[in-house]
Amino acid sequence: MRGIIWKARLLRDSAPGCRCSATDENWSMLSDSSQPSLPKAVLIVEDNELNLKLLNDILEYHGYTVFTTRLGEPALEIARQHRPDLILMDIQLPDISGMEAARRLKEDDQTRTIPIIAVTAFAMSGDEAQILGSGCDAYVSKPFNLVEFLKLVERWTTNLT
C-alpha cells in the first residue's frame, strides 16, 4: 500500500514575527525522491494563515529552508538577518504594502540582490507592471499552478534568471 508519510515539527521563533523551520526533517512522500541537493532559504511574507501554511508546506516538502512572517516591517529585518535566497511577497499586508517592503529591500545594500517574487491576488490590468516597478523581480497571481510556481522558485533560487 502506498501512502503519504507526514512528519510534523514545532516551529520556533528566531526573530520577532518570524517562524523558522529547519530542513533536516523535511515532509516527504514515499514516491518522491526529487529533493534539491543543497537547501535554499526562502522568506515567505504572507498575512493569510492558509496561504502561508500552503506555501510553507510546499517549499519544505521540496527541501527549502523556510522563514515566515505575516508583516512587511519584520520582513525587512528577517531578510537582513537571514539573507534568504528568495523572498515570496504578498502585496496586501496589514502594516505596510508588499510593494513598499519590496522598495525598501531593494534600496538596502544588504538585501538589494535578494530576488523577490510577488505572490498576490492582484491580477487587474496594470497591477503586474506596478508590482514589478516596485522592485519585485517576478509576479505570480493567486491561485497559481503548482508545477509552474515550483519551477519559478527553483529558477530564482539557482540564479538561472
JSON list of C-alpha atoms in Angstrom, two decimals:
[
{"chain": "A", "resi": 1, "resn": "MET", "atom": "CA", "xyz": [0.00, 0.00, 0.00]},
{"chain": "A", "resi": 2, "resn": "ARG", "atom": "CA", "xyz": [1.38, 3.41, -1.00]},
{"chain": "A", "resi": 3, "resn": "GLY", "atom": "CA", "xyz": [0.66, 6.39, 1.15]},
{"chain": "A", "resi": 4, "resn": "ILE", "atom": "CA", "xyz": [1.84, 9.64, 2.49]},
{"chain": "A", "resi": 5, "resn": "ILE", "atom": "CA", "xyz": [4.20, 9.99, 5.42]},
{"chain": "A", "resi": 6, "resn": "TRP", "atom": "CA", "xyz": [3.72, 13.29, 7.27]},
{"chain": "A", "resi": 7, "resn": "LYS", "atom": "CA", "xyz": [6.45, 14.47, 9.57]},
{"chain": "A", "resi": 8, "resn": "ALA", "atom": "CA", "xyz": [5.44, 17.31, 11.85]},
{"chain": "A", "resi": 9, "resn": "ARG", "atom": "CA", "xyz": [7.59, 19.60, 13.93]},
{"chain": "A", "resi": 10, "resn": "LEU", "atom": "CA", "xyz": [7.10, 22.61, 16.09]},
{"chain": "A", "resi": 11, "resn": "LEU", "atom": "CA", "xyz": [8.21, 25.89, 14.61]},
{"chain": "A", "resi": 12, "resn": "ARG", "atom": "CA", "xyz": [10.34, 28.11, 16.81]},
{"chain": "A", "resi": 13, "resn": "ASP", "atom": "CA", "xyz": [10.62, 31.88, 16.84]},
{"chain": "A", "resi": 14, "resn": "SER", "atom": "CA", "xyz": [14.00, 33.07, 15.55]},
{"chain": "A", "resi": 15, "resn": "ALA", "atom": "CA", "xyz": [13.15, 36.77, 15.18]},
{"chain": "A", "resi": 16, "resn": "PRO", "atom": "CA", "xyz": [10.17, 38.90, 16.14]},
{"chain": "A", "resi": 17, "resn": "GLY", "atom": "CA", "xyz": [7.27, 37.99, 13.88]},
{"chain": "A", "resi": 18, "resn": "CYS", "atom": "CA", "xyz": [9.23, 35.16, 12.26]},
{"chain": "A", "resi": 19, "resn": "ARG", "atom": "CA", "xyz": [8.71, 31.44, 12.18]},
{"chain": "A", "resi": 20, "resn": "CYS", "atom": "CA", "xyz": [11.65, 29.38, 11.06]},
{"chain": "A", "resi": 21, "resn": "SER", "atom": "CA", "xyz": [11.77, 25.69, 10.35]},
{"chain": "A", "resi": 22, "resn": "ALA", "atom": "CA", "xyz": [14.85, 23.62, 9.70]},
{"chain": "A", "resi": 23, "resn": "THR", "atom": "CA", "xyz": [15.20, 21.34, 6.68]},
{"chain": "A", "resi": 24, "resn": "ASP", "atom": "CA", "xyz": [16.88, 18.41, 8.41]},
{"chain": "A", "resi": 25, "resn": "GLU", "atom": "CA", "xyz": [13.50, 16.71, 8.67]},
{"chain": "A", "resi": 26, "resn": "ASN", "atom": "CA", "xyz": [11.53, 17.51, 5.52]},
{"chain": "A", "resi": 27, "resn": "TRP", "atom": "CA", "xyz": [8.00, 16.46, 4.75]},
{"chain": "A", "resi": 28, "resn": "SER", "atom": "CA", "xyz": [8.24, 13.51, 2.41]},
{"chain": "A", "resi": 29, "resn": "MET", "atom": "CA", "xyz": [6.13, 11.21, 0.28]},
{"chain": "A", "resi": 30, "resn": "LEU", "atom": "CA", "xyz": [7.14, 7.64, -0.38]},
{"chain": "A", "resi": 31, "resn": "SER", "atom": "CA", "xyz": [7.12, 8.15, -4.14]},
{"chain": "A", "resi": 32, "resn": "ASP", "atom": "CA", "xyz": [9.19, 11.37, -4.27]},
{"chain": "A", "resi": 33, "resn": "SER", "atom": "CA", "xyz": [12.97, 11.46, -4.45]},
{"chain": "A", "resi": 34, "resn": "SER", "atom": "CA", "xyz": [13.46, 14.84, -6.14]},
{"chain": "A", "resi": 35, "resn": "GLN", "atom": "CA", "xyz": [14.78, 16.80, -3.14]},
{"chain": "A", "resi": 36, "resn": "PRO", "atom": "CA", "xyz": [17.26, 19.56, -4.04]},
{"chain": "A", "resi": 37, "resn": "SER", "atom": "CA", "xyz": [20.81, 18.60, -3.04]},
{"chain": "A", "resi": 38, "resn": "LEU", "atom": "CA", "xyz": [21.62, 21.93, -1.37]},
{"chain": "A", "resi": 39, "resn": "PRO", "atom": "CA", "xyz": [18.85, 23.54, 0.67]},
{"chain": "A", "resi": 40, "resn": "LYS", "atom": "CA", "xyz": [17.95, 27.08, -0.32]},
{"chain": "A", "resi": 41, "resn": "ALA", "atom": "CA", "xyz": [16.30, 29.53, 2.04]},
{"chain": "A", "resi": 42, "resn": "VAL", "atom": "CA", "xyz": [13.02, 31.28, 1.23]},
{"chain": "A", "resi": 43, "resn": "LEU", "atom": "CA", "xyz": [11.33, 34.04, 3.21]},
{"chain": "A", "resi": 44, "resn": "ILE", "atom": "CA", "xyz": [7.54, 33.98, 2.88]},
{"chain": "A", "resi": 45, "resn": "VAL", "atom": "CA", "xyz": [5.75, 37.26, 3.68]},
{"chain": "A", "resi": 46, "resn": "GLU", "atom": "CA", "xyz": [2.04, 36.41, 3.77]},
{"chain": "A", "resi": 47, "resn": "ASP", "atom": "CA", "xyz": [-0.69, 37.50, 6.18]},
{"chain": "A", "resi": 48, "resn": "ASN", "atom": "CA", "xyz": [-3.28, 34.86, 5.26]},
{"chain": "A", "resi": 49, "resn": "GLU", "atom": "CA", "xyz": [-2.82, 31.81, 7.51]},
{"chain": "A", "resi": 50, "resn": "LEU", "atom": "CA", "xyz": [-3.93, 29.25, 4.91]},
{"chain": "A", "resi": 51, "resn": "ASN", "atom": "CA", "xyz": [-1.80, 30.74, 2.13]},
{"chain": "A", "resi": 52, "resn": "LEU", "atom": "CA", "xyz": [1.18, 30.92, 4.48]},
{"chain": "A", "resi": 53, "resn": "LYS", "atom": "CA", "xyz": [0.77, 27.29, 5.51]},
{"chain": "A", "resi": 54, "resn": "LEU", "atom": "CA", "xyz": [0.34, 26.15, 1.91]},
{"chain": "A", "resi": 55, "resn": "LEU", "atom": "CA", "xyz": [3.47, 27.95, 0.69]},
{"chain": "A", "resi": 56, "resn": "ASN", "atom": "CA", "xyz": [5.45, 26.83, 3.74]},
{"chain": "A", "resi": 57, "resn": "ASP", "atom": "CA", "xyz": [4.44, 23.18, 3.37]},
{"chain": "A", "resi": 58, "resn": "ILE", "atom": "CA", "xyz": [5.08, 23.09, -0.38]},
{"chain": "A", "resi": 59, "resn": "LEU", "atom": "CA", "xyz": [8.54, 24.60, -0.04]},
{"chain": "A", "resi": 60, "resn": "GLU", "atom": "CA", "xyz": [9.55, 22.49, 2.96]},
{"chain": "A", "resi": 61, "resn": "TYR", "atom": "CA", "xyz": [8.41, 19.37, 1.14]},
{"chain": "A", "resi": 62, "resn": "HIS", "atom": "CA", "xyz": [10.75, 20.29, -1.71]},
{"chain": "A", "resi": 63, "resn": "GLY", "atom": "CA", "xyz": [13.70, 20.78, 0.61]},
{"chain": "A", "resi": 64, "resn": "TYR", "atom": "CA", "xyz": [13.77, 24.53, 1.15]},
{"chain": "A", "resi": 65, "resn": "THR", "atom": "CA", "xyz": [14.54, 26.19, 4.48]},
{"chain": "A", "resi": 66, "resn": "VAL", "atom": "CA", "xyz": [11.61, 28.50, 5.19]},
{"chain": "A", "resi": 67, "resn": "PHE", "atom": "CA", "xyz": [11.30, 31.70, 7.20]},
{"chain": "A", "resi": 68, "resn": "THR", "atom": "CA", "xyz": [7.88, 33.26, 7.55]},
{"chain": "A", "resi": 69, "resn": "THR", "atom": "CA", "xyz": [6.27, 36.47, 8.69]},
{"chain": "A", "resi": 70, "resn": "ARG", "atom": "CA", "xyz": [2.80, 37.95, 8.33]},
{"chain": "A", "resi": 71, "resn": "LEU", "atom": "CA", "xyz": [4.00, 41.56, 8.25]},
{"chain": "A", "resi": 72, "resn": "GLY", "atom": "CA", "xyz": [6.10, 43.71, 5.93]},
{"chain": "A", "resi": 73, "resn": "GLU", "atom": "CA", "xyz": [8.15, 45.56, 8.57]},
{"chain": "A", "resi": 74, "resn": "PRO", "atom": "CA", "xyz": [9.57, 42.39, 10.23]},
{"chain": "A", "resi": 75, "resn": "ALA", "atom": "CA", "xyz": [10.32, 41.00, 6.75]},
{"chain": "A", "resi": 76, "resn": "LEU", "atom": "CA", "xyz": [12.94, 43.72, 6.31]},
{"chain": "A", "resi": 77, "resn": "GLU", "atom": "CA", "xyz": [14.84, 42.66, 9.43]},
{"chain": "A", "resi": 78, "resn": "ILE", "atom": "CA", "xyz": [14.42, 38.94, 8.76]},
{"chain": "A", "resi": 79, "resn": "ALA", "atom": "CA", "xyz": [15.86, 39.43, 5.26]},
{"chain": "A", "resi": 80, "resn": "ARG", "atom": "CA", "xyz": [18.86, 41.33, 6.67]},
{"chain": "A", "resi": 81, "resn": "GLN", "atom": "CA", "xyz": [19.42, 38.76, 9.40]},
{"chain": "A", "resi": 82, "resn": "HIS", "atom": "CA", "xyz": [18.99, 35.53, 7.41]},
{"chain": "A", "resi": 83, "resn": "ARG", "atom": "CA", "xyz": [19.82, 36.60, 3.82]},
{"chain": "A", "resi": 84, "resn": "PRO", "atom": "CA", "xyz": [17.37, 34.18, 2.15]},
{"chain": "A", "resi": 85, "resn": "ASP", "atom": "CA", "xyz": [17.93, 33.10, -1.45]},
{"chain": "A", "resi": 86, "resn": "LEU", "atom": "CA", "xyz": [14.41, 34.28, -2.35]},
{"chain": "A", "resi": 87, "resn": "ILE", "atom": "CA", "xyz": [11.52, 36.28, -0.89]},
{"chain": "A", "resi": 88, "resn": "LEU", "atom": "CA", "xyz": [7.89, 35.44, -1.68]},
{"chain": "A", "resi": 89, "resn": "MET", "atom": "CA", "xyz": [5.96, 38.66, -1.02]},
{"chain": "A", "resi": 90, "resn": "ASP", "atom": "CA", "xyz": [2.22, 39.08, -0.66]},
{"chain": "A", "resi": 91, "resn": "ILE", "atom": "CA", "xyz": [1.23, 42.58, -1.78]},
{"chain": "A", "resi": 92, "resn": "GLN", "atom": "CA", "xyz": [-1.66, 43.29, 0.57]},
{"chain": "A", "resi": 93, "resn": "LEU", "atom": "CA", "xyz": [-0.25, 43.18, 4.11]},
{"chain": "A", "resi": 94, "resn": "PRO", "atom": "CA", "xyz": [-1.72, 44.64, 7.31]},
{"chain": "A", "resi": 95, "resn": "ASP", "atom": "CA", "xyz": [1.16, 47.01, 8.17]},
{"chain": "A", "resi": 96, "resn": "ILE", "atom": "CA", "xyz": [2.93, 48.17, 5.00]},
{"chain": "A", "resi": 97, "resn": "SER", "atom": "CA", "xyz": [2.21, 47.05, 1.46]},
{"chain": "A", "resi": 98, "resn": "GLY", "atom": "CA", "xyz": [4.32, 44.36, -0.15]},
{"chain": "A", "resi": 99, "resn": "MET", "atom": "CA", "xyz": [5.30, 46.93, -2.78]},
{"chain": "A", "resi": 100, "resn": "GLU", "atom": "CA", "xyz": [6.64, 49.26, -0.06]},
{"chain": "A", "resi": 101, "resn": "ALA", "atom": "CA", "xyz": [8.51, 46.36, 1.53]},
{"chain": "A", "resi": 102, "resn": "ALA", "atom": "CA", "xyz": [10.00, 45.44, -1.87]},
{"chain": "A", "resi": 103, "resn": "ARG", "atom": "CA", "xyz": [11.09, 49.05, -2.44]},
{"chain": "A", "resi": 104, "resn": "ARG", "atom": "CA", "xyz": [12.83, 49.16, 0.93]},
{"chain": "A", "resi": 105, "resn": "LEU", "atom": "CA", "xyz": [14.50, 45.78, 0.38]},
{"chain": "A", "resi": 106, "resn": "LYS", "atom": "CA", "xyz": [15.86, 46.90, -2.99]},
{"chain": "A", "resi": 107, "resn": "GLU", "atom": "CA", "xyz": [17.13, 50.20, -1.51]},
{"chain": "A", "resi": 108, "resn": "ASP", "atom": "CA", "xyz": [19.06, 48.39, 1.25]},
{"chain": "A", "resi": 109, "resn": "ASP", "atom": "CA", "xyz": [22.64, 47.38, 0.40]},
{"chain": "A", "resi": 110, "resn": "GLN", "atom": "CA", "xyz": [22.29, 44.20, 2.49]},
{"chain": "A", "resi": 111, "resn": "THR", "atom": "CA", "xyz": [19.14, 42.95, 0.73]},
{"chain": "A", "resi": 112, "resn": "ARG", "atom": "CA", "xyz": [19.04, 44.53, -2.74]},
{"chain": "A", "resi": 113, "resn": "THR", "atom": "CA", "xyz": [20.30, 41.39, -4.51]},
{"chain": "A", "resi": 114, "resn": "ILE", "atom": "CA", "xyz": [17.72, 39.04, -2.98]},
{"chain": "A", "resi": 115, "resn": "PRO", "atom": "CA", "xyz": [15.12, 38.20, -5.65]},
{"chain": "A", "resi": 116, "resn": "ILE", "atom": "CA", "xyz": [11.52, 38.97, -4.73]},
{"chain": "A", "resi": 117, "resn": "ILE", "atom": "CA", "xyz": [8.54, 37.18, -6.26]},
{"chain": "A", "resi": 118, "resn": "ALA", "atom": "CA", "xyz": [5.19, 38.85, -5.68]},
{"chain": "A", "resi": 119, "resn": "VAL", "atom": "CA", "xyz": [2.58, 36.17, -4.90]},
{"chain": "A", "resi": 120, "resn": "THR", "atom": "CA", "xyz": [-0.68, 38.07, -4.97]},
{"chain": "A", "resi": 121, "resn": "ALA", "atom": "CA", "xyz": [-4.36, 38.08, -5.76]},
{"chain": "A", "resi": 122, "resn": "PHE", "atom": "CA", "xyz": [-3.91, 41.44, -7.53]},
{"chain": "A", "resi": 123, "resn": "ALA", "atom": "CA", "xyz": [-4.46, 40.46, -11.15]},
{"chain": "A", "resi": 124, "resn": "MET", "atom": "CA", "xyz": [-6.08, 43.53, -12.68]},
{"chain": "A", "resi": 125, "resn": "SER", "atom": "CA", "xyz": [-4.74, 45.23, -15.78]},
{"chain": "A", "resi": 126, "resn": "GLY", "atom": "CA", "xyz": [-1.67, 47.22, -14.82]},
{"chain": "A", "resi": 127, "resn": "ASP", "atom": "CA", "xyz": [-1.12, 45.51, -11.45]},
{"chain": "A", "resi": 128, "resn": "GLU", "atom": "CA", "xyz": [1.77, 43.37, -12.68]},
{"chain": "A", "resi": 129, "resn": "ALA", "atom": "CA", "xyz": [3.66, 46.36, -14.13]},
{"chain": "A", "resi": 130, "resn": "GLN", "atom": "CA", "xyz": [3.12, 48.38, -10.96]},
{"chain": "A", "resi": 131, "resn": "ILE", "atom": "CA", "xyz": [4.26, 45.49, -8.76]},
{"chain": "A", "resi": 132, "resn": "LEU", "atom": "CA", "xyz": [7.35, 44.82, -10.87]},
{"chain": "A", "resi": 133, "resn": "GLY", "atom": "CA", "xyz": [8.09, 48.55, -10.83]},
{"chain": "A", "resi": 134, "resn": "SER", "atom": "CA", "xyz": [8.18, 48.49, -7.02]},
{"chain": "A", "resi": 135, "resn": "GLY", "atom": "CA", "xyz": [11.19, 46.18, -7.03]},
{"chain": "A", "resi": 136, "resn": "CYS", "atom": "CA", "xyz": [9.71, 42.72, -7.34]},
{"chain": "A", "resi": 137, "resn": "ASP", "atom": "CA", "xyz": [11.60, 40.56, -9.81]},
{"chain": "A", "resi": 138, "resn": "ALA", "atom": "CA", "xyz": [8.68, 38.33, -10.80]},
{"chain": "A", "resi": 139, "resn": "TYR", "atom": "CA", "xyz": [4.93, 38.10, -10.33]},
{"chain": "A", "resi": 140, "resn": "VAL", "atom": "CA", "xyz": [2.61, 35.16, -9.65]},
{"chain": "A", "resi": 141, "resn": "SER", "atom": "CA", "xyz": [-1.13, 35.62, -9.32]},
{"chain": "A", "resi": 142, "resn": "LYS", "atom": "CA", "xyz": [-3.21, 33.51, -6.94]},
{"chain": "A", "resi": 143, "resn": "PRO", "atom": "CA", "xyz": [-4.36, 30.88, -7.47]},
{"chain": "A", "resi": 144, "resn": "PHE", "atom": "CA", "xyz": [-1.22, 29.57, -9.15]},
{"chain": "A", "resi": 145, "resn": "ASN", "atom": "CA", "xyz": [-0.20, 26.41, -10.98]},
{"chain": "A", "resi": 146, "resn": "LEU", "atom": "CA", "xyz": [1.93, 24.41, -8.54]},
{"chain": "A", "resi": 147, "resn": "VAL", "atom": "CA", "xyz": [4.36, 23.00, -11.12]},
{"chain": "A", "resi": 148, "resn": "GLU", "atom": "CA", "xyz": [4.94, 26.41, -12.71]},
{"chain": "A", "resi": 149, "resn": "PHE", "atom": "CA", "xyz": [5.31, 28.00, -9.26]},
{"chain": "A", "resi": 150, "resn": "LEU", "atom": "CA", "xyz": [7.97, 25.48, -8.21]},
{"chain": "A", "resi": 151, "resn": "LYS", "atom": "CA", "xyz": [9.86, 25.97, -11.46]},
{"chain": "A", "resi": 152, "resn": "LEU", "atom": "CA", "xyz": [9.84, 29.72, -10.88]},
{"chain": "A", "resi": 153, "resn": "VAL", "atom": "CA", "xyz": [11.10, 29.31, -7.31]},
{"chain": "A", "resi": 154, "resn": "GLU", "atom": "CA", "xyz": [13.83, 26.94, -8.48]},
{"chain": "A", "resi": 155, "resn": "ARG", "atom": "CA", "xyz": [14.85, 29.31, -11.27]},
{"chain": "A", "resi": 156, "resn": "TRP", "atom": "CA", "xyz": [15.21, 32.27, -8.90]},
{"chain": "A", "resi": 157, "resn": "THR", "atom": "CA", "xyz": [16.99, 30.28, -6.15]},
{"chain": "A", "resi": 158, "resn": "THR", "atom": "CA", "xyz": [19.54, 28.81, -8.55]},
{"chain": "A", "resi": 159, "resn": "ASN", "atom": "CA", "xyz": [20.28, 32.10, -10.31]},
{"chain": "A", "resi": 160, "resn": "LEU", "atom": "CA", "xyz": [19.01, 30.85, -13.67]},
{"chain": "A", "resi": 161, "resn": "THR", "atom": "CA", "xyz": [17.01, 34.02, -14.32]}
]
